[in-house]
Amino acid sequence: MAKGNIGVTSDNIFPVIKKFLYSDHEIFLRELISNAVDATQKLKTLSSVGEVKGDLGDTRVRVTINKEKKTLTVSDHGIGMTAEEVDKFINQIAFSGAEEFVNKYKDRTEAIIGHFGLGFYSAFMVSKKVEIFSLSYQEDAKAVHWSCEGNPEYTMEETIKAERGTDVVLHIDDEFSQYLEDATIEGLLKKYCKFLPVEIAFGKKKEWKDGKEVELDEENIINDINPAWTRKPADLKDEDYDKFYHELYPMQMDEPLFHIHLNVDYPFNLTGILYFPKIKSNLDVHRNKIQLYCNQVYVTDEVENIVPEYLTLLHGVIDSPDIPLNVSRSYLQSDNNVKKISGYITKKVADKLAEMFKNDRENFVSKWDDIKMFIQFGMLTDEKFYEKAKDFALLKNLNGDYFTLEEYKDKVRENQVDKDGNMVILYTQDADANYTYIERAKAKGYDVLLQDGELDVHCMSQAEQKNEKLRFVRVDSDTIENLIKKEETAKDTYSDEQKEGLRKAFEGLLPSDADKLRYYVTCEAAAADALPVFLTQNEFMRRMKEMAAHQQGMSFYGQMPDQYNLVVNTNHPLIQELVGKETSEEVQEEVEKDGKKETVVKTVYSLANEDERIKQLIDIALLASGQLKGEALAKFVNRSVELL
Ligand code: ADP
């Protein structure tokens, strides 16, 4: 029996393994199975080039639990190792440079895992003793038994092993007894090994028979060795893609909308399938995530630094051996391969959408509402994506017709350009709430868009920045005459003093809740058939408030009270009647003129005895905008009855 010290100068490596890797200890299983799969694939390669003769026989990797002995074993029939190889690969190589590294990165667990392919040694995270039994494929090889108890000493001796390959036996630490439970191990295998290229067997298949679960003779195979993304797109039908989607997300009920098969081998290697899910609300967004694989081994579903953020809304798989897996997150973003990969995926996704839009617009339109949030998110956060997406991003009007922005500009060019040459696009976020305003816009021959998506406000602001002389305004943000000012609108004949009297009369009777809600009264000569009094809401302020809800650093706007203009329509007969009832009074007022005080005579108008009528008019305006509620509504109803 040979005894020796593992080739690392520090005695501290085992405590480090246990301590620093504690949070991620379950990866030991992935590491051991990856080694077993590698060894099996190497054997297949050698066989294919004639270096290994004859039938390879059984090549399944098996995971077994022995509850009595408290062991977990990973067995393969791969190339195996000779004693020299165990010495080289296990005793020395794995720890080369470990001490230096550990000292340098003590605080960075994730970096430690990667550096020296901690692979095999991760077994010590959960074991008090690890044994290797291995028989190399090489002719006349002698089997070797290696054993180590979690300190830098190991033993190595010749042994008898009937079959080619390697068994790694883990004597599980008492504190990790969960790894002796079938359910835990099966769960981990399903997580990490579901799509490995060599069959992984764990126990026997089970079946429900007469209300009991019975074991069959057949082995329970964990994985699909030819997952869809590794196959050629030409060999796959839509059903195959859908089936794979559900393999990937067994709990997902909805079908994906469509998919993109990724396949590139230069300048980096990447395969995968991305699915566009139906995103119903923000809540759905992060339930299922894109899974990252490296040669069919599951790595993570945190791909935030590998694909642009908006693409994390997609589902599916990315498999690339060229993504550095064990570096810090911040390093990832600056890695050149990762940048190229991210750029490639962006381009593929944009091209696929452009192609769908071009070749089958009807289908694209039918899916628009479901993919809109994703595309808008992309346009807002990725300039390159914006450049492509602006040609297929759609706007929907109240008739349910869809347009690209360019198409829509053509549609409204004739009628919706104001006297200063600005194109004004009208929209509503709620067609019911804005009903009267929409009717007035339609009467003028204007078109109205429905912009009720969560990101619409942001996208409108973006479109305004990118398109000169283009403005979006909500139909209720001003009088229809002011929304799209054509020529100087007709003026009323009242003096400013008369209007001031009117304004004050209304102002005095407005509901007040200054912290949350503020009304400003303005007198305007709107159309005679418009309402006598109505509310508008300034586009800019409202939009800033809406954007503040989604964006950090805008809380200033978020905290402002809601503001409305109460427009008193001086062209309306009812208002004209009120003006007619104003009484005037001459008052003397002191003003400063050229530094000297002067007394001037002013006419002040006021309205008396009209409070009931004014209240009624205010309430009508509030009611028309859905703002009359509770007690105020009841009072309005009673007052209306009395007036009748
Ligand atoms: P890595 O897999 O990153 O190289 P490991 O520490 O996991 O690092 O393994 C070190 C080496 O030991 C492997 O490269 C391989 O040559 C050898 N090895 C490990 N497990 C097996 C196995 N099951 N069969 C054959 N060789 C193995």
XYZ file of C-alpha atoms and ligand atoms in Angstrom:
671
model
C 0.000 0.000 0.000
C 1.273 3.414 -0.922
C 0.794 6.338 1.364
C 1.396 9.898 0.471
C 0.502 13.510 0.796
C -1.810 15.147 -1.656
C 0.153 17.604 -3.739
C -0.757 20.733 -2.000
C 1.494 22.602 0.317
C -1.237 23.840 2.557
C -2.875 21.624 5.114
C -5.833 23.890 5.033
C -7.409 22.933 1.792
C -10.023 20.598 3.223
C -11.385 23.017 5.784
C -11.510 25.543 2.987
C -13.524 23.221 0.825
C -16.010 22.685 3.584
C -16.189 26.200 4.819
C -16.194 28.287 1.696
C -18.268 26.046 -0.414
C -20.848 25.358 2.198
C -23.659 27.204 0.531
C -23.295 25.358 -2.709
C -22.385 21.900 -1.462
C -24.941 20.094 -3.596
C -22.794 20.686 -6.686
C -20.586 17.763 -5.643
C -23.011 15.457 -7.403
C -22.877 17.425 -10.626
C -19.074 17.394 -10.502
C -18.781 13.658 -9.957
C -21.318 12.807 -12.589
C -19.672 15.165 -15.056
C -16.413 13.304 -14.515
C -18.167 9.979 -15.051
C -19.810 11.242 -18.219
C -16.499 12.653 -19.493
C -14.766 9.350 -18.883
C -17.541 7.529 -20.765
C -17.394 9.918 -23.690
C -13.639 9.661 -23.877
C -14.045 5.917 -24.111
C -16.559 6.298 -26.941
C -14.177 8.604 -28.771
C -11.313 6.134 -28.386
C -13.576 3.382 -29.629
C -14.632 5.376 -32.660
C -11.016 5.854 -33.704
C -10.250 2.182 -33.126
C -8.103 2.615 -30.031
C -10.493 0.593 -27.958
C -11.453 -2.665 -29.623
C -14.685 -4.567 -29.397
C -18.109 -3.805 -28.023
C -18.207 -1.192 -25.282
C -21.038 -2.968 -23.507
C -23.036 -1.184 -20.878
C -22.038 2.488 -20.678
C -24.653 3.804 -18.267
C -23.559 5.868 -15.318
C -25.207 4.687 -12.108
C -25.844 6.419 -8.853
C -26.546 4.179 -5.883
C -27.233 4.742 -2.224
C -26.341 2.277 0.512
C -28.219 3.369 3.590
C -26.534 0.878 5.944
C -23.035 1.773 4.953
C -24.057 5.419 4.550
C -22.473 5.633 1.139
C -23.373 7.244 -2.142
C -21.625 5.800 -5.180
C -21.197 7.129 -8.698
C -20.119 4.385 -11.094
C -19.159 4.569 -14.711
C -17.816 2.262 -17.384
C -15.603 4.898 -18.911
C -11.879 4.904 -19.536
C -10.972 4.404 -15.896
C -7.615 5.328 -14.386
C -4.393 3.495 -13.778
C -2.540 4.006 -10.499
C -0.243 6.484 -12.259
C -3.233 8.423 -13.519
C -4.858 8.582 -10.117
C -1.593 9.881 -8.805
C -1.342 12.448 -11.532
C -4.961 13.586 -11.865
C -6.211 13.218 -8.344
C -3.192 13.569 -6.099
C -1.375 16.307 -7.898
C -3.065 18.149 -10.690
C -6.273 18.955 -8.987
C -4.498 20.962 -6.338
C -1.758 22.621 -8.221
C -1.593 26.223 -7.205
C -4.320 25.730 -4.662
C -2.608 27.331 -1.726
C -1.783 30.532 -3.482
C -5.237 30.685 -4.886
C -7.028 30.038 -1.655
C -5.090 32.789 0.046
C -5.913 35.208 -2.676
C -9.605 34.512 -2.973
C -10.577 33.512 0.545
C -13.689 35.643 0.380
C -14.896 34.628 -3.005
C -16.454 31.228 -2.962
C -17.597 31.250 -6.546
C -14.075 31.884 -7.794
C -12.687 29.084 -5.694
C -15.005 26.477 -7.137
C -13.848 27.149 -10.622
C -10.206 27.749 -10.509
C -8.732 24.342 -10.045
C -11.657 22.319 -11.244
C -12.397 21.561 -7.677
C -14.504 18.962 -9.397
C -13.589 15.744 -7.762
C -12.620 17.286 -4.437
C -16.024 18.796 -3.950
C -16.929 15.278 -2.769
C -15.247 16.222 0.499
C -17.796 18.907 1.114
C -20.253 16.242 2.174
C -18.093 13.184 2.942
C -15.841 12.113 5.760
C -14.128 9.651 3.464
C -13.945 9.180 -0.279
C -12.784 6.092 -2.124
C -12.006 5.507 -5.765
C -12.039 2.062 -7.346
C -10.871 2.226 -10.918
C -9.878 -0.084 -13.759
C -8.394 1.521 -16.832
C -9.454 0.505 -20.348
C -5.781 -0.048 -21.154
C -4.678 -3.591 -21.769
C -3.242 -5.402 -18.744
C -4.175 -2.531 -16.490
C -4.433 -3.292 -12.798
C -7.302 -1.963 -10.771
C -6.512 0.669 -8.187
C -8.125 1.593 -4.874
C -7.576 5.110 -3.517
C -8.888 6.314 -0.235
C -8.756 9.596 1.614
C -10.397 10.856 4.789
C -10.555 14.530 4.204
C -7.009 15.392 5.126
C -3.980 15.727 2.886
C -3.078 12.047 3.393
C -4.323 9.328 1.114
C -3.696 5.638 0.573
C -3.434 3.882 -2.738
C -3.256 0.126 -3.396
C -3.919 -2.473 -6.023
C -7.303 -4.065 -5.927
C -9.577 -6.381 -7.868
C -12.297 -4.881 -10.025
C -14.129 -6.903 -12.606
C -15.413 -4.194 -14.903
C -13.701 -1.349 -16.660
C -14.432 2.114 -15.312
C -14.555 3.971 -12.029
C -16.612 3.831 -8.854
C -16.384 6.857 -6.610
C -17.687 5.978 -3.155
C -18.663 8.780 -0.796
C -18.973 8.040 2.920
C -21.453 10.743 3.691
C -20.888 12.933 6.737
C -23.567 12.602 9.396
C -24.528 16.233 9.049
C -25.284 15.705 5.358
C -27.474 12.654 5.733
C -30.004 14.183 3.326
C -27.715 12.968 0.544
C -28.606 9.420 1.502
C -32.263 10.068 0.750
C -33.573 8.874 -2.592
C -35.767 11.915 -3.041
C -32.927 14.387 -2.468
C -30.629 12.642 -4.888
C -33.302 12.215 -7.516
C -34.117 15.906 -7.196
C -30.500 16.896 -7.686
C -30.093 14.547 -10.620
C -33.157 16.043 -12.251
C -31.777 19.507 -11.687
C -28.243 19.026 -12.911
C -28.288 15.959 -15.128
C -31.574 16.060 -17.003
C -29.953 16.497 -20.400
C -26.540 14.868 -20.015
C -25.336 13.016 -23.106
C -24.793 9.674 -21.325
C -27.599 7.785 -19.628
C -27.719 8.227 -15.868
C -29.543 5.505 -13.948
C -30.835 5.908 -10.428
C -32.765 2.983 -8.933
C -35.597 1.273 -10.729
C -38.603 2.631 -12.520
C -41.706 2.718 -10.391
C -45.309 2.325 -11.338
C -48.627 2.646 -9.555
C -50.410 -0.679 -9.468
C -53.583 -1.349 -7.450
C -53.028 1.772 -5.395
C -49.457 0.815 -4.559
C -46.166 1.927 -5.960
C -44.244 -1.083 -7.302
C -40.725 -1.290 -8.606
C -40.222 -2.544 -12.151
C -37.170 -4.355 -13.454
C -36.314 -1.507 -15.734
C -33.761 1.050 -14.562
C -34.910 4.571 -13.858
C -33.141 6.776 -16.398
C -32.954 10.380 -15.304
C -31.975 12.116 -18.496
C -32.800 12.731 -22.128
C -29.471 12.225 -23.879
C -30.512 13.989 -27.088
C -32.316 17.117 -25.958
C -33.860 19.166 -28.722
C -31.255 21.916 -28.683
C -28.496 19.466 -29.592
C -30.364 18.293 -32.678
C -30.590 19.872 -36.096
C -33.483 22.291 -36.589
C -34.301 20.489 -39.842
C -35.003 17.297 -37.886
C -37.438 18.945 -35.500
C -41.101 19.770 -35.860
C -42.998 22.386 -33.904
C -44.388 19.609 -31.704
C -40.874 18.570 -30.778
C -40.064 22.070 -29.668
C -43.238 22.262 -27.624
C -42.559 18.890 -26.078
C -39.083 19.944 -25.118
C -40.460 23.125 -23.589
C -42.530 21.066 -21.187
C -39.600 18.781 -20.465
C -37.711 21.875 -19.444
C -40.528 23.346 -17.369
C -42.720 20.477 -16.197
C -44.904 22.824 -14.142
C -45.653 25.179 -17.001
C -49.090 24.724 -18.519
C -49.096 27.328 -21.277
C -47.640 26.635 -24.678
C -44.855 28.949 -25.768
C -45.702 31.410 -28.533
C -42.729 30.558 -30.729
C -39.098 29.599 -30.507
C -35.672 30.399 -31.868
C -33.082 27.696 -32.353
C -29.581 29.021 -31.720
C -26.625 27.353 -33.326
C -23.241 28.875 -33.894
C -19.747 27.446 -33.722
C -17.576 30.359 -34.693
C -16.183 32.596 -33.162
C -17.677 30.908 -30.140
C -19.649 27.787 -29.615
C -23.255 28.120 -28.611
C -26.410 26.113 -29.053
C -29.785 26.535 -27.510
C -33.459 27.163 -27.942
C -35.180 30.291 -26.749
C -38.928 30.376 -26.291
C -41.212 33.356 -26.196
C -43.616 32.730 -23.356
C -46.939 34.389 -22.872
C -46.213 37.067 -20.322
C -49.458 37.926 -18.654
C -48.186 40.137 -15.904
C -45.096 41.207 -14.138
C -45.614 38.426 -11.654
C -45.121 35.679 -14.210
C -41.884 37.083 -15.330
C -39.351 35.366 -13.177
C -40.916 32.026 -12.487
C -39.268 30.112 -15.274
C -35.899 31.223 -16.405
C -33.455 30.542 -19.157
C -31.212 27.689 -18.121
C -27.533 27.763 -18.842
C -25.753 24.522 -19.690
C -22.177 23.695 -20.445
C -21.973 20.672 -22.720
C -25.365 19.522 -21.529
C -24.478 19.887 -17.844
C -26.819 22.255 -16.066
C -24.950 25.197 -14.602
C -27.413 27.834 -13.481
C -30.603 29.677 -14.256
C -29.096 32.998 -13.371
C -28.141 34.289 -16.757
C -28.487 37.990 -15.963
C -24.956 38.874 -16.894
C -24.810 36.696 -19.949
C -27.857 37.816 -21.885
C -29.261 41.360 -21.931
C -31.763 41.900 -19.163
C -34.860 41.994 -21.342
C -33.947 38.627 -22.818
C -34.166 37.105 -19.369
C -37.922 37.301 -19.897
C -37.552 34.505 -22.403
C -37.529 30.838 -21.548
C -35.309 28.073 -22.831
C -31.760 26.816 -22.844
C -28.365 28.199 -23.746
C -25.478 25.764 -23.935
C -21.983 27.062 -24.381
C -18.588 25.828 -23.287
C -17.292 29.326 -23.997
C -18.970 31.081 -21.129
C -16.533 31.325 -18.220
C -18.546 29.782 -15.438
C -16.579 30.295 -12.351
C -15.609 33.891 -12.481
C -17.228 36.692 -10.604
C -20.413 38.199 -11.938
C -18.857 41.536 -12.676
C -16.069 39.901 -14.611
C -18.603 38.102 -16.778
C -19.950 41.299 -18.262
C -16.545 42.418 -19.396
C -15.605 39.071 -20.901
C -15.256 39.294 -24.646
C -16.889 36.000 -25.414
C -19.823 36.865 -23.227
C -20.198 40.188 -25.034
C -20.165 38.450 -28.377
C -22.620 35.833 -27.201
C -24.956 38.457 -25.864
C -24.741 40.385 -29.131
C -25.388 37.261 -31.132
C -28.474 36.343 -29.155
C -29.843 39.867 -29.449
C -29.386 39.812 -33.182
C -30.945 36.375 -33.553
C -33.984 37.358 -31.557
C -34.458 40.612 -33.447
C -33.997 38.885 -36.806
C -36.503 36.204 -35.947
C -39.107 38.789 -34.972
C -38.414 40.839 -38.107
C -38.768 37.740 -40.234
C -42.052 36.761 -38.611
C -43.383 40.255 -39.083
C -42.374 40.304 -42.712
C -43.452 36.810 -43.708
C -46.560 36.315 -41.656
C -47.817 39.603 -40.372
C -51.191 38.239 -39.400
C -49.619 35.693 -37.101
C -47.238 38.264 -35.682
C -50.085 40.649 -34.983
C -52.081 37.930 -33.255
C -49.185 37.424 -30.836
C -48.320 41.067 -30.415
C -50.182 41.669 -27.181
C -48.320 38.769 -25.587
C -44.840 39.732 -26.730
C -45.252 43.474 -26.556
C -43.838 43.906 -23.070
C -40.728 41.975 -23.972
C -40.099 43.923 -27.182
C -40.684 47.250 -25.504
C -38.381 46.343 -22.648
C -35.733 45.506 -25.226
C -36.230 48.735 -27.134
C -35.947 50.786 -23.988
C -32.803 49.126 -22.725
C -30.818 48.095 -25.777
C -30.073 50.558 -28.528
C -29.130 47.862 -31.029
C -32.374 46.068 -30.443
C -34.288 49.329 -30.741
C -32.822 49.945 -34.173
C -34.235 46.673 -35.422
C -37.402 46.550 -33.401
C -38.692 49.980 -34.393
C -39.664 48.432 -37.723
C -41.888 45.766 -36.217
C -42.989 47.262 -32.913
C -46.697 47.940 -33.204
C -49.245 50.484 -32.079
C -52.884 49.528 -31.693
C -55.747 51.931 -32.192
C -59.226 51.792 -30.751
C -60.528 49.939 -33.798
C -58.093 47.137 -33.018
C -55.890 47.872 -36.037
C -52.124 47.581 -35.701
C -49.510 49.871 -37.214
C -45.785 50.390 -37.067
C -44.940 53.931 -36.045
C -44.040 54.812 -39.624
C -47.310 53.414 -40.922
C -49.193 55.288 -38.272
C -47.464 58.544 -39.079
C -48.633 58.134 -42.668
C -52.146 57.505 -41.468
C -52.461 60.634 -39.333
C -50.203 62.976 -41.292
C -53.029 64.681 -43.074
C -55.271 65.446 -40.141
C -53.152 65.490 -37.014
C -50.391 67.991 -37.630
C -50.723 71.231 -35.726
C -50.002 74.721 -37.003
C -46.367 74.479 -35.862
C -45.812 71.289 -37.841
C -45.911 68.907 -34.882
C -47.533 65.597 -35.504
C -49.827 64.895 -32.573
C -50.690 61.311 -31.766
C -53.693 60.938 -29.516
C -54.056 58.038 -27.135
C -56.061 56.774 -24.239
C -55.135 54.399 -21.451
C -58.732 53.580 -20.679
C -61.324 53.949 -23.400
C -64.227 53.868 -20.967
C -62.866 56.539 -18.669
C -62.013 58.807 -21.602
C -65.225 58.153 -23.503
C -66.385 61.750 -23.970
C -62.928 62.948 -24.961
C -62.576 60.129 -27.458
C -65.934 60.959 -28.996
C -64.863 64.553 -29.473
C -61.592 63.462 -31.066
C -63.413 61.123 -33.409
C -65.839 63.866 -34.363
C -62.832 65.830 -35.560
C -61.731 62.848 -37.625
C -58.790 62.080 -35.323
C -57.559 58.584 -34.600
C -56.946 57.421 -31.020
C -54.447 54.759 -29.910
C -54.936 52.418 -26.993
C -51.777 52.628 -24.898
C -52.608 50.656 -21.805
C -49.420 48.580 -21.489
C -47.083 48.900 -18.543
C -44.237 50.234 -20.646
C -46.235 52.299 -23.131
C -45.560 55.614 -21.435
C -41.831 54.994 -21.549
C -41.987 53.947 -25.174
C -43.913 57.061 -26.151
C -41.272 59.231 -24.531
C -38.615 57.283 -26.361
C -40.408 57.701 -29.700
C -40.676 61.445 -29.079
C -36.945 61.634 -28.474
C -36.169 59.696 -31.605
C -38.658 61.418 -33.888
C -38.551 65.132 -34.336
C -41.826 66.989 -34.217
C -43.760 64.044 -32.880
C -45.838 64.278 -29.730
C -48.085 61.852 -27.932
C -50.917 63.314 -25.909
C -53.657 61.626 -23.999
C -57.079 62.642 -25.291
C -58.069 64.176 -21.986
C -54.933 66.237 -21.496
C -56.425 69.410 -22.950
C -59.433 70.675 -24.874
C -59.585 69.021 -28.236
C -58.938 72.408 -29.872
C -55.755 72.807 -27.895
C -54.553 69.248 -28.355
C -53.982 69.794 -32.036
C -53.933 73.522 -32.547
C -54.754 74.191 -36.160
C -55.048 77.957 -36.454
C -55.738 80.600 -33.828
C -58.879 79.286 -32.283
C -61.950 81.414 -31.982
C -61.845 83.616 -28.943
C -64.635 84.631 -26.673
C -65.498 88.287 -26.286
C -65.135 88.469 -22.529
C -62.614 90.650 -20.803
C -59.910 89.159 -18.604
C -61.640 90.669 -15.571
C -64.896 88.954 -16.407
C -63.138 85.642 -16.785
C -61.303 86.181 -13.526
C -64.647 86.613 -11.778
C -65.860 83.391 -13.284
C -62.678 81.576 -12.368
C -62.863 82.694 -8.741
C -66.465 81.616 -8.440
C -65.582 78.085 -9.544
C -62.385 77.960 -7.550
C -64.218 78.770 -4.339
C -66.447 75.734 -4.711
C -63.952 73.068 -5.720
C -63.432 70.013 -3.576
C -60.086 70.253 -1.841
C -57.664 67.609 -0.766
C -54.524 69.526 -1.486
C -52.078 66.752 -0.650
C -53.424 64.272 -3.086
C -55.492 66.105 -5.596
C -55.411 69.614 -6.956
C -57.646 71.376 -9.425
C -56.721 74.503 -11.347
C -59.465 76.482 -13.000
C -58.945 77.905 -16.489
C -61.396 79.679 -18.796
C -61.145 78.620 -22.401
C -63.196 79.150 -25.522
C -63.754 75.506 -26.405
C -66.392 74.317 -28.855
C -69.924 75.380 -28.057
C -71.107 71.776 -28.099
C -68.414 70.592 -25.723
C -69.322 70.283 -22.042
C -69.685 73.588 -20.155
C -67.057 72.452 -17.649
C -64.640 69.546 -18.004
C -61.376 68.220 -16.643
C -58.082 67.873 -18.448
C -54.818 66.580 -17.122
C -51.493 67.920 -18.230
C -49.689 65.320 -20.307
C -46.219 66.078 -19.009
C -47.026 65.965 -15.310
C -49.172 62.882 -15.602
C -46.588 61.048 -17.629
C -43.789 61.927 -15.228
C -45.849 60.542 -12.389
C -46.519 57.344 -14.286
C -42.883 56.933 -15.153
C -41.899 57.584 -11.569
C -43.831 54.494 -10.597
C -41.383 52.375 -12.599
C -38.172 54.257 -12.250
C -35.799 55.032 -9.481
C -34.666 58.590 -9.036
C -37.985 60.058 -10.056
C -39.680 60.034 -6.687
C -39.954 63.834 -6.869
C -42.721 63.411 -9.418
C -44.149 60.388 -7.679
C -44.866 62.431 -4.549
C -46.622 65.286 -6.327
C -50.398 65.421 -5.930
C -52.538 64.514 -8.943
C -53.275 67.702 -10.823
C -56.211 68.491 -13.064
C -57.358 71.518 -14.960
C -60.993 72.358 -14.622
C -61.766 73.993 -17.937
C -64.682 76.428 -17.940
C -65.889 76.609 -21.516
C -66.738 80.246 -22.252
C -68.330 79.306 -25.543
C -71.002 77.242 -23.854
C -74.429 78.889 -23.475
C -74.677 77.898 -19.807
C -71.404 79.600 -19.005
C -72.355 82.629 -21.073
C -75.489 82.888 -19.033
C -73.409 82.865 -15.865
C -71.143 85.599 -17.182
C -74.265 87.618 -17.873
C -75.128 87.394 -14.181
C -71.817 88.724 -12.971
C -71.946 91.977 -11.039
C -69.139 94.482 -11.242
C -67.632 96.861 -8.789
C -65.001 99.543 -9.177
C -62.182 99.240 -6.705
C -59.120 101.310 -6.178
C -55.824 99.535 -6.156
C -52.312 100.693 -5.476
C -49.723 99.585 -8.004
C -46.074 100.357 -8.505
C -45.148 101.918 -11.794
C -41.585 102.998 -12.662
C -40.719 102.903 -8.963
C -43.626 105.149 -8.037
C -46.805 104.163 -6.312
C -49.938 104.904 -8.245
C -53.596 104.371 -7.578
C -55.648 102.824 -10.347
C -59.294 101.965 -10.630
C -60.127 98.350 -11.469
C -63.355 96.593 -12.274
C -63.838 93.416 -10.259
C -66.536 90.965 -11.330
C -68.201 88.480 -9.061
C -70.993 85.972 -9.112
C -73.414 85.687 -6.268
C -76.428 83.411 -5.706
C -75.193 80.929 -8.282
C -73.416 78.508 -5.986
C -75.823 75.648 -6.559
C -75.501 75.917 -10.294
C -71.710 76.140 -10.169
C -71.501 73.158 -7.858
C -73.674 71.234 -10.249
C -71.424 72.142 -13.178
C -68.285 71.139 -11.285
C -69.840 67.829 -10.351
C -70.795 67.155 -13.949
C -67.179 67.680 -14.946
C -65.989 65.366 -12.166
C -68.618 62.805 -13.039
C -67.630 62.828 -16.707
C -64.087 61.947 -15.655
C -65.060 59.288 -13.174
C -63.969 61.363 -10.191
C -67.274 61.883 -8.466
C -67.672 59.330 -5.733
C -69.182 58.581 -2.372
C -70.810 61.459 -0.518
C -70.109 63.964 -3.291
C -71.919 61.716 -5.754
C -74.924 61.350 -3.440
C -75.118 65.113 -2.972
C -74.987 65.589 -6.712
C -77.838 63.174 -7.252
C -79.996 64.909 -4.634
C -79.213 68.338 -5.999
C -80.103 67.169 -9.512
C -83.478 65.954 -8.319
C -84.157 69.265 -6.586
C -83.172 71.276 -9.636
C -85.577 69.275 -11.762
P -11.644 18.240 -13.897
O -12.777 17.294 -14.123
O -12.033 19.661 -13.912
O -10.453 17.953 -14.746
P -11.471 16.841 -11.421
O -10.800 17.126 -10.127
O -12.930 16.610 -11.349
O -11.134 18.011 -12.402
O -10.816 15.583 -12.059
C -9.440 15.533 -12.322
C -9.129 14.473 -13.334
O -9.327 13.182 -12.809
C -10.027 14.506 -14.560
O -9.576 15.426 -15.504
C -9.886 13.071 -15.071
O -8.719 12.926 -15.846
C -9.726 12.295 -13.796
N -11.011 11.689 -13.406
C -11.856 12.145 -12.485
N -12.943 11.339 -12.389
C -12.776 10.342 -13.292
C -13.534 9.187 -13.705
N -14.743 8.922 -13.172
N -13.030 8.395 -14.674
C -11.820 8.679 -15.235
N -11.066 9.744 -14.905
C -11.517 10.572 -13.952
